mmCIF file of C-alpha atoms in Angstrom:
data_model
loop_
_atom_site.group_PDB
_atom_site.id
_atom_site.type_symbol
_atom_site.label_atom_id
_atom_site.label_comp_id
_atom_site.label_asym_id
_atom_site.label_seq_id
_atom_site.Cartn_x
_atom_site.Cartn_y
_atom_site.Cartn_z
ATOM 1 C CA MET A 1476 -25.269 65.556 -8.179
ATOM 2 C CA SER A 1477 -23.348 65.739 -11.325
ATOM 3 C CA SER A 1478 -21.939 69.438 -12.336
ATOM 4 C CA LEU A 1479 -23.478 70.383 -15.990
ATOM 5 C CA SER A 1480 -21.775 72.127 -18.765
ATOM 6 C CA TRP A 1481 -21.623 75.330 -19.702
ATOM 7 C CA ARG A 1482 -23.976 74.159 -22.922
ATOM 8 C CA HIS A 1483 -26.464 73.244 -20.255
ATOM 9 C CA GLN A 1484 -26.207 76.021 -17.897
ATOM 10 C CA THR A 1485 -26.400 78.388 -21.614
ATOM 11 C CA LEU A 1486 -29.833 76.898 -22.147
ATOM 12 C CA ILE A 1487 -30.869 77.161 -18.407
ATOM 13 C CA GLN A 1488 -29.906 80.844 -18.322
ATOM 14 C CA THR A 1489 -31.498 81.669 -21.830
ATOM 15 C CA LEU A 1490 -35.223 80.495 -20.350
ATOM 16 C CA LEU A 1491 -34.118 81.975 -16.960
ATOM 17 C CA SER A 1492 -33.493 85.587 -18.452
ATOM 18 C CA ARG A 1493 -35.706 85.295 -21.575
ATOM 19 C CA GLY A 1494 -38.599 83.880 -20.389
ATOM 20 C CA PRO A 1495 -40.872 80.898 -22.228
ATOM 21 C CA LEU A 1496 -39.474 80.619 -25.806
ATOM 22 C CA LYS A 1497 -41.311 79.070 -28.756
ATOM 23 C CA GLU A 1498 -39.759 75.777 -30.162
ATOM 24 C CA ASN A 1499 -38.355 76.643 -33.336
ATOM 25 C CA GLU A 1500 -36.355 79.296 -31.227
ATOM 26 C CA PHE A 1501 -34.992 76.995 -28.176
ATOM 27 C CA ARG A 1502 -34.367 74.767 -30.766
ATOM 28 C CA SER A 1503 -32.160 76.625 -33.026
ATOM 29 C CA ILE A 1504 -30.513 78.206 -29.488
ATOM 30 C CA PHE A 1505 -29.807 74.303 -28.788
ATOM 31 C CA SER A 1506 -28.212 73.852 -32.057
ATOM 32 C CA GLN A 1507 -26.084 76.829 -31.966
ATOM 33 C CA ILE A 1508 -24.947 75.685 -28.846
ATOM 34 C CA ILE A 1509 -24.046 71.946 -29.269
ATOM 35 C CA GLY A 1510 -22.458 72.598 -32.635
ATOM 36 C CA LYS A 1511 -21.592 70.040 -35.694
ATOM 37 C CA SER A 1512 -19.239 67.963 -33.784
ATOM 38 C CA HIS A 1513 -21.961 67.107 -31.213
ATOM 39 C CA THR A 1514 -24.679 66.383 -33.614
ATOM 40 C CA GLN A 1515 -22.524 63.806 -35.452
ATOM 41 C CA ARG A 1516 -22.314 61.634 -32.009
ATOM 42 C CA GLY A 1517 -26.334 60.808 -32.404
ATOM 43 C CA SER A 1518 -29.550 61.948 -33.719
ATOM 44 C CA GLN A 1519 -30.166 65.571 -32.565
ATOM 45 C CA GLN A 1520 -34.087 64.850 -31.115
ATOM 46 C CA GLN A 1521 -31.638 62.366 -29.649
ATOM 47 C CA ILE A 1522 -29.071 64.696 -28.020
ATOM 48 C CA PHE A 1523 -31.783 67.037 -27.404
ATOM 49 C CA ASP A 1524 -33.968 64.648 -24.880
ATOM 50 C CA ASP A 1525 -30.697 64.254 -23.287
ATOM 51 C CA TYR A 1526 -30.197 67.299 -22.720
ATOM 52 C CA LEU A 1527 -33.138 67.931 -21.158
ATOM 53 C CA ARG A 1528 -32.992 64.975 -19.461
ATOM 54 C CA LYS A 1529 -29.729 65.950 -17.580
ATOM 55 C CA ILE A 1530 -31.091 69.805 -16.815
ATOM 56 C CA ASN A 1531 -34.141 68.070 -15.096
ATOM 57 C CA THR A 1532 -32.305 65.828 -13.380
ATOM 58 C CA GLU A 1533 -30.174 68.587 -11.430
ATOM 59 C CA LEU A 1534 -32.709 71.172 -11.689
ATOM 60 C CA GLY A 1535 -34.979 68.980 -9.263
ATOM 61 C CA TYR A 1536 -32.600 69.205 -6.183
ATOM 62 C CA VAL A 1537 -33.496 72.747 -6.277
ATOM 63 C CA GLN A 1538 -37.477 71.994 -7.146
ATOM 64 C CA LEU A 1539 -37.508 73.643 -10.524
ATOM 65 C CA GLU A 1540 -37.979 72.132 -13.734
ATOM 66 C CA LEU A 1541 -37.711 72.856 -17.513
ATOM 67 C CA ARG A 1542 -40.853 71.773 -19.376
ATOM 68 C CA ALA A 1543 -42.704 72.148 -22.651
ATOM 69 C CA CYS A 1544 -46.186 73.432 -22.999
ATOM 70 C CA ARG A 1545 -49.188 74.102 -25.879
ATOM 71 C CA ASN A 1546 -50.629 77.761 -26.114
ATOM 72 C CA GLN A 1547 -54.115 76.285 -26.486
ATOM 73 C CA TYR A 1548 -54.936 79.424 -28.750
ATOM 74 C CA ASN A 1549 -52.764 78.647 -31.416
ATOM 75 C CA GLY A 1550 -51.109 75.231 -30.759
ATOM 76 C CA SER A 1551 -47.581 76.249 -30.540
ATOM 77 C CA VAL A 1552 -45.116 74.547 -28.059
ATOM 78 C CA TYR A 1553 -43.428 76.861 -25.487
ATOM 79 C CA TYR A 1554 -40.541 75.813 -23.220
ATOM 80 C CA GLY A 1555 -39.901 77.441 -19.983
ATOM 81 C CA VAL A 1556 -37.998 76.790 -16.362
ATOM 82 C CA VAL A 1557 -40.636 76.601 -13.776
ATOM 83 C CA ASN A 1558 -40.785 76.348 -10.031
ATOM 84 C CA ASN A 1559 -41.973 72.892 -8.455
ATOM 85 C CA VAL A 1560 -42.523 74.215 -5.097
ATOM 86 C CA SER A 1561 -44.426 76.906 -3.401
ATOM 87 C CA ASP A 1562 -43.913 78.586 -0.243
ATOM 88 C CA ASP A 1563 -43.830 81.737 2.054
ATOM 89 C CA GLN A 1564 -40.048 82.100 0.619
ATOM 90 C CA SER A 1565 -40.613 81.524 -2.770
ATOM 91 C CA LYS A 1566 -43.353 84.061 -3.115
ATOM 92 C CA LEU A 1567 -40.787 86.694 -2.163
ATOM 93 C CA GLY A 1568 -39.112 85.865 -5.272
ATOM 94 C CA THR A 1569 -42.099 87.916 -6.952
ATOM 95 C CA LYS A 1570 -42.163 91.414 -8.636
ATOM 96 C CA TYR A 1571 -46.023 91.481 -8.146
ATOM 97 C CA THR A 1572 -47.762 93.389 -5.055
ATOM 98 C CA VAL A 1573 -50.229 91.410 -2.997
ATOM 99 C CA PRO A 1574 -53.030 93.153 -4.836
ATOM 100 C CA GLN A 1575 -51.689 92.667 -8.008
ATOM 101 C CA ILE A 1576 -51.500 88.740 -7.558
ATOM 102 C CA ALA A 1577 -54.727 88.887 -6.354
ATOM 103 C CA TYR A 1578 -55.982 90.657 -9.314
ATOM 104 C CA TYR A 1579 -54.139 87.880 -11.670
ATOM 105 C CA LYS A 1580 -56.093 85.221 -9.626
ATOM 106 C CA GLY A 1581 -59.363 86.877 -10.150
ATOM 107 C CA ILE A 1582 -59.008 86.669 -13.908
ATOM 108 C CA VAL A 1583 -57.430 83.432 -13.901
ATOM 109 C CA GLU A 1584 -60.793 81.528 -12.391
ATOM 110 C CA SER A 1585 -62.880 83.748 -14.153
ATOM 111 C CA ILE A 1586 -61.434 82.347 -17.456
ATOM 112 C CA ILE A 1587 -61.572 78.601 -16.273
ATOM 113 C CA GLN A 1588 -64.735 78.930 -14.812
ATOM 114 C CA ASP A 1589 -66.265 79.293 -18.359
ATOM 115 C CA ALA A 1590 -68.845 76.676 -19.117
ATOM 116 C CA GLU A 1591 -68.413 76.963 -22.763
ATOM 117 C CA ALA A 1592 -64.476 76.747 -23.025
ATOM 118 C CA GLY A 1593 -64.143 79.886 -24.596
ATOM 119 C CA GLY A 1594 -60.654 80.719 -22.774
ATOM 120 C CA CYS A 1595 -61.122 84.530 -22.210
ATOM 121 C CA ILE A 1596 -63.070 87.419 -20.823
ATOM 122 C CA SER A 1597 -63.596 90.566 -21.961
ATOM 123 C CA ASN A 1598 -61.483 93.467 -21.230
ATOM 124 C CA ILE A 1599 -64.131 95.330 -19.615
ATOM 125 C CA ASP A 1600 -65.277 92.052 -17.293
ATOM 126 C CA ALA A 1601 -61.023 91.899 -16.709
ATOM 127 C CA LEU A 1602 -60.972 95.410 -15.266
ATOM 128 C CA ASN A 1603 -64.059 95.066 -13.163
ATOM 129 C CA ILE A 1604 -62.633 91.591 -11.284
ATOM 130 C CA ARG A 1605 -62.927 92.536 -7.374
ATOM 131 C CA LEU A 1606 -60.153 91.598 -5.213
ATOM 132 C CA GLU A 1607 -62.318 91.518 -2.417
ATOM 133 C CA THR A 1608 -63.419 87.682 -3.908
ATOM 134 C CA GLN A 1609 -59.677 86.239 -3.625
ATOM 135 C CA ILE A 1610 -59.499 86.754 0.368
ATOM 136 C CA GLN A 1611 -60.893 83.124 1.620
ATOM 137 C CA GLY A 1612 -62.957 82.735 4.269
ATOM 138 C CA MET A 1613 -65.256 86.300 3.211
ATOM 139 C CA THR A 1614 -68.547 86.125 3.945
ATOM 140 C CA ASP A 1615 -71.184 87.326 1.410
ATOM 141 C CA ALA A 1616 -71.941 90.440 3.459
ATOM 142 C CA GLU A 1617 -68.002 91.030 3.547
ATOM 143 C CA SER A 1618 -67.380 90.714 -0.122
ATOM 144 C CA GLN A 1619 -70.567 93.016 -0.875
ATOM 145 C CA GLY A 1620 -68.609 95.771 1.049
ATOM 146 C CA GLY A 1621 -70.027 95.298 4.697
ATOM 147 C CA PRO A 1622 -67.322 95.594 7.549
ATOM 148 C CA SER A 1623 -64.809 93.020 7.333
ATOM 149 C CA GLN A 1624 -60.886 92.409 7.210
ATOM 150 C CA ILE A 1625 -60.443 93.795 3.592
ATOM 151 C CA PRO A 1626 -56.821 95.017 3.642
ATOM 152 C CA PRO A 1627 -56.392 98.625 2.701
ATOM 153 C CA ALA A 1628 -54.741 97.820 -0.422
ATOM 154 C CA PHE A 1629 -56.895 95.731 -1.742
ATOM 155 C CA LYS A 1630 -59.765 98.436 -1.494
ATOM 156 C CA ASN A 1631 -57.758 101.190 -2.735
ATOM 157 C CA PHE A 1632 -56.623 98.981 -5.884
ATOM 158 C CA SER A 1633 -57.996 101.390 -8.418
ATOM 159 C CA MET A 1634 -58.661 101.105 -11.848
ATOM 160 C CA SER A 1635 -55.741 102.552 -13.231
ATOM 161 C CA GLN A 1636 -53.893 100.342 -11.292
ATOM 162 C CA LYS A 1637 -55.767 97.505 -12.443
ATOM 163 C CA GLU A 1638 -54.810 98.784 -15.990
ATOM 164 C CA LYS A 1639 -51.273 99.049 -15.520
ATOM 165 C CA THR A 1640 -51.342 95.275 -13.843
ATOM 166 C CA LEU A 1641 -53.123 94.057 -16.890
ATOM 167 C CA GLU A 1642 -50.587 95.392 -19.253
ATOM 168 C CA LEU A 1643 -47.840 94.036 -16.705
ATOM 169 C CA LEU A 1644 -49.394 90.494 -16.954
ATOM 170 C CA LEU A 1645 -49.612 90.628 -20.690
ATOM 171 C CA LYS A 1646 -46.246 91.606 -21.224
ATOM 172 C CA ASP A 1647 -44.234 88.840 -19.025
ATOM 173 C CA GLN A 1648 -47.217 86.436 -20.578
ATOM 174 C CA TRP A 1649 -48.863 85.455 -17.506
ATOM 175 C CA LEU A 1650 -51.687 86.603 -19.519
ATOM 176 C CA SER A 1651 -52.564 86.904 -23.354
ATOM 177 C CA ALA A 1652 -54.238 88.843 -25.668
ATOM 178 C CA VAL A 1653 -56.923 87.715 -28.273
ATOM 179 C CA PRO A 1654 -59.314 88.990 -30.537
ATOM 180 C CA ASP A 1655 -62.275 91.160 -29.795
ATOM 181 C CA GLU A 1656 -60.642 92.757 -27.355
ATOM 182 C CA LYS A 1657 -60.226 89.914 -24.935
ATOM 183 C CA ILE A 1658 -58.039 88.635 -22.143
ATOM 184 C CA GLY A 1659 -56.698 84.782 -22.383
ATOM 185 C CA ILE A 1660 -54.381 82.445 -20.428
ATOM 186 C CA GLY A 1661 -50.814 83.531 -21.027
ATOM 187 C CA VAL A 1662 -48.057 80.624 -21.852
ATOM 188 C CA ARG A 1663 -46.057 81.444 -18.699
ATOM 189 C CA SER A 1664 -49.469 80.272 -16.907
ATOM 190 C CA PHE A 1665 -49.890 77.174 -18.894
ATOM 191 C CA LEU A 1666 -46.538 76.298 -17.905
ATOM 192 C CA ASP A 1667 -46.364 77.299 -14.075
ATOM 193 C CA LEU A 1668 -49.898 76.325 -13.540
ATOM 194 C CA ARG A 1669 -50.342 72.687 -14.533
ATOM 195 C CA SER A 1670 -50.697 71.092 -11.112
ATOM 196 C CA TRP A 1671 -52.675 73.446 -9.902
ATOM 197 C CA PHE A 1672 -55.363 73.160 -13.230
ATOM 198 C CA ARG A 1673 -55.148 69.055 -11.954
ATOM 199 C CA SER A 1674 -55.260 69.713 -8.211
ATOM 200 C CA ASN A 1675 -58.112 71.987 -8.750
ATOM 201 C CA GLU A 1676 -59.624 69.342 -11.394
ATOM 202 C CA VAL A 1677 -60.315 71.856 -14.091
ATOM 203 C CA PRO A 1678 -62.163 70.021 -17.101
ATOM 204 C CA THR A 1679 -59.387 68.552 -19.116
ATOM 205 C CA CYS A 1680 -58.835 67.340 -23.137
ATOM 206 C CA GLU A 1681 -59.876 63.938 -23.824
ATOM 207 C CA VAL A 1682 -57.061 63.292 -26.054
ATOM 208 C CA CYS A 1683 -54.505 65.023 -23.840
ATOM 209 C CA ASN A 1684 -55.289 65.157 -20.739
ATOM 210 C CA GLU A 1685 -54.327 68.195 -20.225
ATOM 211 C CA ALA A 1686 -56.545 71.375 -18.467
ATOM 212 C CA ALA A 1687 -58.962 72.233 -21.501
ATOM 213 C CA VAL A 1688 -59.134 76.174 -20.723
ATOM 214 C CA LYS A 1689 -59.528 76.790 -24.513
ATOM 215 C CA ALA A 1690 -61.414 74.084 -26.554
ATOM 216 C CA GLN A 1691 -64.193 72.768 -28.331
ATOM 217 C CA LEU A 1692 -67.550 71.024 -26.724
ATOM 218 C CA CYS A 1693 -69.594 68.326 -27.507
ATOM 219 C CA LYS A 1694 -72.833 69.175 -28.706
ATOM 220 C CA ASN A 1695 -74.453 66.744 -26.279
ATOM 221 C CA GLU A 1696 -75.305 68.898 -23.092
ATOM 222 C CA ALA A 1697 -75.425 66.038 -21.213
ATOM 223 C CA CYS A 1698 -71.382 64.802 -22.187
ATOM 224 C CA ASN A 1699 -68.573 66.902 -20.652
ATOM 225 C CA VAL A 1700 -65.863 66.128 -23.033
ATOM 226 C CA ARG A 1701 -63.728 68.358 -24.598
ATOM 227 C CA LEU A 1702 -61.032 68.370 -26.931
ATOM 228 C CA HIS A 1703 -58.441 71.218 -27.939
ATOM 229 C CA GLN A 1704 -58.596 72.339 -31.755
ATOM 230 C CA TYR A 1705 -55.113 70.842 -32.421
ATOM 231 C CA CYS A 1706 -56.151 67.472 -30.850
ATOM 232 C CA LEU A 1707 -59.172 67.534 -32.483
ATOM 233 C CA GLU A 1708 -57.175 67.893 -35.607
ATOM 234 C CA LYS A 1709 -55.040 65.060 -34.816
ATOM 235 C CA LYS A 1710 -57.919 62.999 -33.538
ATOM 236 C CA PHE A 1711 -59.867 63.433 -36.870
ATOM 237 C CA SER A 1712 -57.446 63.289 -39.424
ATOM 238 C CA GLN A 1713 -57.889 60.013 -40.621
ATOM 239 C CA ARG A 1714 -59.985 58.990 -43.345
ATOM 240 C CA ARG A 1715 -61.494 56.392 -42.044
ATOM 241 C CA VAL A 1716 -61.756 57.395 -38.201
ATOM 242 C CA GLU A 1717 -65.520 58.291 -37.452
ATOM 243 C CA LYS A 1718 -65.695 61.788 -36.279
ATOM 244 C CA VAL A 1719 -67.747 61.392 -33.227
ATOM 245 C CA CYS A 1720 -67.458 62.277 -29.488
ATOM 246 C CA PRO A 1721 -64.889 59.751 -28.001
ATOM 247 C CA GLY A 1722 -66.945 60.081 -25.065
ATOM 248 C CA CYS A 1723 -70.714 59.722 -26.068
ATOM 249 C CA GLY A 1724 -70.853 58.957 -29.782
ATOM 250 C CA THR A 1725 -72.460 62.186 -31.061
ATOM 251 C CA GLN A 1726 -71.743 63.256 -34.255
ATOM 252 C CA TRP A 1727 -68.737 65.723 -34.003
ATOM 253 C CA LEU A 1728 -69.733 68.857 -35.732
ATOM 254 C CA GLY A 1729 -67.455 71.487 -37.365
ATOM 255 C CA SER A 1730 -64.658 69.667 -37.053
ATOM 256 C CA LYS A 1731 -62.079 71.199 -39.887
ATOM 257 C CA VAL A 1732 -59.219 69.287 -40.365
ATOM 258 C CA LYS A 1733 -56.151 70.850 -42.726
ATOM 259 C CA ALA A 1734 -53.122 68.658 -43.598
ATOM 260 C CA GLU A 1735 -50.913 71.603 -42.955
ATOM 261 C CA ALA A 1736 -51.772 71.937 -39.454
ATOM 262 C CA LEU A 1737 -52.094 68.420 -38.937
ATOM 263 C CA ALA A 1738 -48.588 68.000 -40.117
ATOM 264 C CA THR A 1739 -47.334 71.238 -37.426
ATOM 265 C CA GLU A 1740 -49.009 69.557 -34.824
ATOM 266 C CA THR A 1741 -47.716 66.005 -35.534
ATOM 267 C CA SER A 1742 -43.904 67.299 -35.681
ATOM 268 C CA ASP A 1743 -44.361 68.982 -32.519
ATOM 269 C CA ASP A 1744 -45.713 66.102 -30.870
ATOM 270 C CA GLU A 1745 -42.627 64.093 -31.592
ATOM 271 C CA ASN A 1746 -40.580 66.824 -30.354
ATOM 272 C CA MET A 1747 -41.789 67.191 -27.139
ATOM 273 C CA PRO A 1748 -39.693 65.837 -24.089
ATOM 274 C CA SER A 1749 -40.040 62.668 -22.882
ATOM 275 C CA GLN A 1750 -40.417 64.066 -19.275
ATOM 276 C CA ASN A 1751 -43.895 65.181 -20.206
ATOM 277 C CA THR A 1752 -45.356 62.257 -21.797
ATOM 278 C CA GLN A 1753 -46.090 60.727 -18.695
ATOM 279 C CA HIS A 1754 -48.691 62.992 -17.970
ATOM 280 C CA ARG A 1755 -50.522 62.023 -21.372
ATOM 281 C CA ASP A 1756 -53.726 60.021 -20.805
ATOM 282 C CA ARG A 1757 -55.373 58.808 -24.268
ATOM 283 C CA SER A 1758 -57.682 56.732 -23.117
ATOM 284 C CA ALA A 1759 -61.471 57.455 -23.921
ATOM 285 C CA LYS A 1760 -62.570 55.699 -20.746
ATOM 286 C CA LYS A 1761 -61.029 59.191 -18.674
ATOM 287 C CA ARG A 1762 -63.004 59.780 -15.619
ATOM 288 C CA ARG A 1763 -65.554 62.646 -15.610
ATOM 289 C CA ARG A 1764 -63.801 65.200 -13.226
ATOM 290 C CA VAL A 1765 -66.061 67.224 -11.303
ATOM 291 C CA TYR A 1766 -65.113 70.479 -8.930
ATOM 292 C CA ARG A 1767 -64.422 70.038 -5.278
ATOM 293 C CA GLU A 1768 -63.261 72.249 -2.598
ATOM 294 C CA GLU A 1769 -59.838 71.917 -2.073
ATOM 295 C CA ASP A 1770 -56.591 73.784 -0.220
ATOM 296 C CA ASP A 1771 -53.523 73.733 -2.879
ATOM 297 C CA ALA A 1772 -50.168 75.294 -2.760
ATOM 298 C CA ASP A 1773 -49.378 78.352 -5.005
ATOM 299 C CA VAL A 1774 -47.560 77.708 -7.918
ATOM 300 C CA ALA A 1775 -44.925 80.184 -8.360
ATOM 301 C CA GLY A 1776 -42.870 80.799 -11.515
ATOM 302 C CA PRO A 1777 -38.994 81.861 -11.363
ATOM 303 C CA ASP A 1778 -38.224 85.153 -11.278
ATOM 304 C CA SER A 1779 -41.198 87.352 -11.733
ATOM 305 C CA SER A 1780 -43.399 84.793 -10.375
ATOM 306 C CA VAL A 1781 -46.859 85.285 -9.831
ATOM 307 C CA PRO A 1782 -48.215 82.707 -6.956
ATOM 308 C CA LEU A 1783 -51.677 81.379 -7.686
ATOM 309 C CA ALA A 1784 -53.418 80.682 -4.317
ATOM 310 C CA ALA A 1785 -56.337 77.803 -4.017
ATOM 311 C CA VAL A 1786 -59.769 78.573 -5.198
ATOM 312 C CA SER A 1787 -62.098 78.015 -2.334
ATOM 313 C CA ASP A 1788 -66.097 77.642 -2.294
ATOM 314 C CA ARG A 1789 -66.015 76.937 -5.988
ATOM 315 C CA LYS A 1790 -68.520 74.846 -7.506
ATOM 316 C CA ARG A 1791 -68.494 73.221 -11.100
ATOM 317 C CA VAL A 1792 -70.702 75.309 -13.828
ATOM 318 C CA THR A 1793 -71.858 73.261 -16.422
ATOM 319 C CA ARG A 1794 -73.453 74.318 -19.693
ATOM 320 C CA ARG A 1795 -76.945 73.792 -18.570
ATOM 321 C CA SER A 1796 -76.692 75.620 -15.079
ATOM 322 C CA ALA A 1797 -74.859 78.493 -16.945
ATOM 323 C CA ARG A 1798 -77.605 79.128 -19.815
ATOM 324 C CA LEU A 1799 -80.330 78.358 -16.643
ATOM 325 C CA SER A 1800 -78.743 81.074 -14.735
ATOM 326 C CA GLY A 1801 -78.595 83.399 -17.550
ATOM 327 C CA ASN A 1802 -82.553 83.872 -17.770
#
């Protein structure tokens, strides 16, 4: 285990103390740290990749990772340090209480179960999340308020406590505020919950194979293909590329590709760290994913982490079933 230089340590400390940073801000800090003398030895991108590779080699010994992710609401790339292991010991590092964590879980589950991939819920719906539903093994009678083993802290979690917790989760970037007074997933959740999204088989984007929390859907209701807006713009940017669904061939309607947006996304893709490319599957024959009942370890981040327990007894919600249940 080789020691890291003060430059490596400064980069790590910056992310630990300040939380996830936008790519341009993180790269600006990186440029200041390495100085001009180092950039003369090779391209800055190569040096940047080498630094991240060495940092992750050392962080791997303590189950941490410096990784990049996209904010699915605007396509911006963020960098952060996350914890790759979840156990009772790692949960002790969180500043959130058990009821607050259960409340956070309820909001995240409500968002990812949206069959239309809108990526958000209303502020009112967020405040009406019931903590009792987060207790694994609870019967229907118990969830309706009958005699149960519901912890008193869950029963007494008031509306004012929910409001304060919601403000804290937004401030810490676990959740995000989206237009029309709605709540979405925060960039910190996109960083920390990548493994959880996969293990619970949250529907993925056909292009980047990352969880499609906020995405566009194929117009064919029998097709499950989803595309992030930024992936859609990149895929359909070339004039000769037919703008059809990569899964069923249905015409993809409403795709507006802007040159400036494409340039930004292409630049971001080139700058994404090499350790993340292994997670991408660009095959158009990507298997269809379905929800299944599965227990999964919590995914906790460093410092003010919010461990998210596995979702139990969760059934897939399709667009067709969602519409039928609404009638």
